[in-house]
Backbone as numpy.savetxt, mean C-alpha at the origin, in Angstrom:
# Nx Ny Nz CAx CAy CAz Cx Cy Cz
41.63 70.88 15.24 41.50 69.73 16.08 40.11 69.38 16.33
39.18 70.49 16.24 37.74 70.10 16.40 37.33 69.30 15.36
37.86 69.47 14.09 37.52 68.74 12.86 38.11 67.26 13.07
39.16 67.06 13.78 39.74 65.73 13.86 38.89 65.01 14.83
38.37 65.54 15.82 37.60 64.90 16.86 36.25 64.50 16.17
35.66 65.61 15.35 34.55 65.17 14.70 34.55 64.18 13.61
35.75 64.10 12.91 36.01 63.10 11.98 36.03 61.65 12.66
36.83 61.68 13.81 36.98 60.45 14.46 35.54 60.09 15.10
34.79 60.92 15.49 33.44 60.67 16.21 32.51 60.02 14.97
32.54 60.63 13.73 31.90 60.11 12.63 32.30 58.68 12.25
33.62 58.53 12.34 34.22 57.23 12.00 33.75 56.24 13.04
33.75 56.57 14.33 33.25 55.83 15.40 31.86 55.38 15.17
31.04 56.38 14.82 29.59 56.17 14.65 29.36 55.19 13.31
30.17 55.44 12.32 30.00 54.39 11.34 30.35 53.09 11.64
31.31 52.94 12.45 31.72 51.57 12.94 30.50 50.95 13.70
30.04 51.84 14.73 28.95 51.33 15.46 27.73 50.98 14.64
27.47 51.63 13.50 26.22 51.29 12.67 26.61 50.11 11.88
27.89 49.85 11.43 28.27 48.53 10.70 28.07 47.55 11.73
28.44 47.58 12.89 28.35 46.56 14.15 26.91 46.25 14.23
26.07 47.22 14.24 24.65 47.01 14.48 23.91 46.24 13.33
24.27 46.76 12.10 23.79 46.04 10.94 24.31 44.63 10.89
25.54 44.25 11.04 26.14 42.95 11.27 25.22 42.17 12.35
25.07 42.79 13.54 24.33 42.14 14.65 22.85 41.81 14.05
22.10 42.79 13.46 20.86 42.61 12.89 20.89 41.37 11.88
21.91 41.49 10.95 21.96 40.31 9.89 22.24 39.00 10.61
23.03 38.96 11.68 23.26 37.83 12.42 22.02 37.34 13.12
21.27 38.29 13.64 19.96 37.70 14.31 18.94 37.18 13.34
18.95 37.86 12.17 18.02 37.45 11.03 18.47 36.02 10.51
19.70 35.88 10.47 20.27 34.46 10.17 19.94 33.54 10.99
20.05 33.78 12.42 19.82 33.03 13.43 18.28 32.56 13.39
17.42 33.53 13.14 15.98 33.32 13.18 15.67 32.30 12.00
16.32 32.65 10.85 16.11 31.75 9.68 16.54 30.38 10.00
17.60 30.16 10.69 18.22 29.00 10.93 17.35 28.07 11.92
16.73 28.88 12.85 15.80 28.19 13.74 14.62 27.86 13.03
14.06 28.69 12.04 12.80 28.19 11.34 13.09 27.13 10.45
14.30 26.95 9.81 14.67 25.84 8.96 14.66 24.59 9.77
15.34 24.77 10.95 15.47 23.61 12.03 14.07 23.08 12.20
13.12 23.98 12.59 11.81 23.49 13.03 11.08 22.86 11.69
11.16 23.51 10.63 10.66 22.84 9.38 11.14 21.48 9.15
12.58 21.27 9.38 13.10 19.93 9.27 12.64 18.96 10.24
12.31 19.40 11.44 11.83 18.53 12.40 10.40 18.12 11.99
9.55 18.97 11.62 8.19 18.73 11.17 8.23 17.90 9.96
9.17 18.13 9.09 9.18 17.33 7.93 9.71 15.79 8.18
10.62 15.72 9.12 11.01 14.41 9.56 9.92 13.65 10.26
8.99 14.37 11.24 7.84 13.71 11.63 6.80 13.18 10.66
6.63 14.16 9.70 5.73 13.65 8.48 6.16 12.57 7.86
7.52 12.56 7.44 8.05 11.45 6.64 8.02 10.07 7.50
8.28 10.16 8.70 8.21 8.96 9.73 6.89 8.47 9.76
5.78 9.28 9.86 4.35 8.90 9.93 4.10 8.29 8.57
4.43 8.97 7.57 3.93 8.33 6.15 4.76 7.05 5.89
6.02 6.98 6.33 6.75 5.65 6.23 6.01 4.63 7.00
5.51 4.97 8.27 4.90 3.98 9.03 3.60 3.47 8.43
2.91 4.52 7.82 1.56 4.15 7.22 1.83 3.24 5.91
2.98 3.49 5.22 3.40 2.65 4.01 3.66 1.27 4.58
4.39 1.17 5.62 4.73 -0.17 6.19 3.48 -1.11 6.49
2.52 -0.33 7.09 1.24 -1.07 7.55 0.54 -1.47 6.20
0.54 -0.67 5.29 -0.21 -1.12 4.06 0.54 -2.12 3.32
1.76 -2.06 3.25 2.59 -3.16 2.77 2.43 -4.57 3.42
2.39 -4.46 4.75 2.15 -5.60 5.43 0.76 -6.21 5.16
-0.27 -5.26 5.14 -1.66 -5.67 4.77 -1.55 -6.39 3.38
-0.89 -5.88 2.39 -0.95 -6.37 1.08 -0.20 -7.71 1.08
0.80 -7.87 2.06 1.47 -9.16 2.02 0.51 -10.24 2.53
-0.29 -9.77 3.48 -1.22 -10.70 4.17 -2.14 -11.19 3.11
-2.74 -10.19 2.26 -3.86 -10.55 1.19 -3.14 -11.25 0.21
-1.91 -11.15 -0.35 -1.29 -12.00 -1.23 -1.02 -13.39 -0.66
-0.74 -13.55 0.65 -0.59 -14.83 1.07 -1.81 -15.57 1.16
-2.94 -14.85 1.52 -4.20 -15.63 1.56 -4.72 -16.01 0.23
-4.41 -15.06 -0.78 -4.73 -15.48 -2.15 -4.05 -16.55 -2.62
-2.81 -16.63 -2.36 -1.86 -17.80 -2.73 -2.47 -19.01 -2.17
-2.89 -19.04 -0.83 -3.39 -20.20 -0.06 -4.70 -20.49 -0.77
-5.58 -19.64 -1.08 -6.78 -19.97 -1.64 -6.41 -20.73 -3.08
-5.67 -20.09 -3.88 -5.33 -20.64 -5.27 -4.84 -22.05 -4.99
-3.99 -22.30 -4.04 -3.30 -23.65 -3.93 -4.50 -24.63 -3.56
-5.49 -24.23 -2.61 -6.47 -24.94 -2.28 -7.43 -25.33 -3.42
-7.78 -24.15 -4.15 -8.72 -24.38 -5.35 -8.01 -25.26 -6.24
-6.76 -25.05 -6.54 -6.08 -26.11 -7.58 -6.10 -27.55 -7.14
-5.95 -27.74 -5.76 -6.09 -29.08 -5.33 -7.57 -29.59 -5.43
-8.56 -28.81 -5.24 -9.96 -29.15 -5.27 -10.37 -29.41 -6.76
-9.93 -28.65 -7.76 -10.20 -28.76 -9.05 -9.67 -29.99 -9.67
-8.46 -30.52 -9.17 -8.10 -31.87 -9.69 -8.92 -33.04 -9.36
-9.69 -32.84 -8.33 -10.69 -33.81 -7.88 -11.98 -33.85 -8.60
-12.22 -32.79 -9.33 -13.44 -32.90 -10.23 -13.25 -33.58 -11.54
-14.42 -34.12 -12.02 -14.33 -34.75 -13.31 -13.95 -33.80 -14.51
-13.34 -34.42 -15.46 -13.08 -33.69 -16.52 -14.30 -33.71 -17.62
-14.42 -32.77 -18.46 -15.48 -32.71 -19.32 -15.63 -33.89 -20.32
-14.50 -34.56 -20.64 -14.53 -35.71 -21.52 -15.18 -36.92 -20.57
-14.65 -36.98 -19.37 -15.21 -38.05 -18.58 -16.78 -37.87 -18.43
-17.12 -36.68 -18.31 -18.67 -36.56 -17.98 -19.41 -37.02 -19.35
-18.79 -36.56 -20.58 -19.52 -36.98 -21.71 -19.51 -38.41 -22.01
-18.36 -39.14 -21.55 -18.50 -40.62 -21.66 -19.61 -41.14 -20.86
-19.75 -40.59 -19.57 -20.80 -41.18 -18.66 -22.05 -40.85 -19.22
-22.32 -39.79 -19.95 -23.68 -39.36 -20.47 -23.95 -40.48 -21.60
-23.10 -40.62 -22.32 -23.16 -41.65 -23.45 -23.60 -43.11 -23.00
-22.94 -43.36 -21.91 -23.24 -44.77 -21.25 -24.51 -44.71 -20.69
-25.11 -43.59 -20.14 -26.33 -43.51 -19.47 -27.33 -43.62 -20.57
-27.20 -42.98 -21.65 -28.11 -42.96 -22.80 -28.36 -44.23 -23.37
-27.33 -45.08 -23.36 -27.28 -46.51 -23.86 -28.07 -47.32 -22.85
-27.93 -47.19 -21.68 -28.60 -47.98 -20.66 -30.08 -47.64 -20.53
-30.39 -46.50 -20.37 -31.83 -45.86 -20.27 -32.62 -46.77 -19.30
-32.54 -46.81 -18.05 -33.31 -47.75 -17.07 -34.66 -47.46 -17.22
-35.25 -46.34 -17.71 -36.79 -46.09 -17.66 -37.33 -46.92 -18.73
-36.55 -47.37 -19.82 -37.18 -48.22 -20.91 -37.40 -49.66 -20.40
-36.79 -50.12 -19.20 -36.97 -51.32 -18.82 -38.42 -51.51 -18.12
-38.84 -52.80 -18.16 -40.27 -52.94 -17.58 -39.96 -53.66 -16.21
-40.84 -53.47 -15.08 -40.71 -54.03 -14.06 -41.44 -55.49 -14.14
-41.17 -56.54 -13.37 -41.73 -57.85 -13.45 -43.30 -57.67 -13.46
-43.61 -56.90 -12.31 -44.99 -56.74 -12.06 -45.71 -56.14 -13.18
-45.03 -55.09 -13.70 -45.77 -54.38 -15.04 -45.97 -55.54 -16.12
-44.86 -56.20 -16.28 -44.91 -57.18 -17.40 -46.03 -58.16 -17.18
-46.26 -58.70 -15.83 -47.32 -59.75 -15.63 -48.55 -59.18 -15.86
-48.79 -57.79 -15.53 -50.04 -57.25 -15.82 -50.37 -57.18 -17.41
-49.34 -56.80 -18.06 -49.41 -56.69 -19.50 -49.80 -57.94 -20.13
-49.10 -59.07 -19.73 -49.43 -60.29 -20.23 -50.67 -60.98 -19.74
-51.10 -60.79 -18.43 -52.07 -61.63 -17.99 -53.18 -60.81 -17.57
């Protein structure tokens, strides 16, 4: 009978040890779960901040692109107002034919004659 009580007592102690082991494993899992939760919250905050910065940069790039388009449109309109190279060459040829410096003023002509 003493053996039976001792056997039951050791079985009960084993059960208590198993319960304690399970409780310890449960506590460790709970701690790990809490740590994972904290990491997820931190990661979410980092991603949100990064996303916000990317949106700001994208908006800035859109503004720069729009200003560039506007400048290109204005420049294109202004370039159409300039003379073409061929037109300038024609004017240069006409100026060479005319050459006003070769003409004599009336006063200078009278001095030369008289």
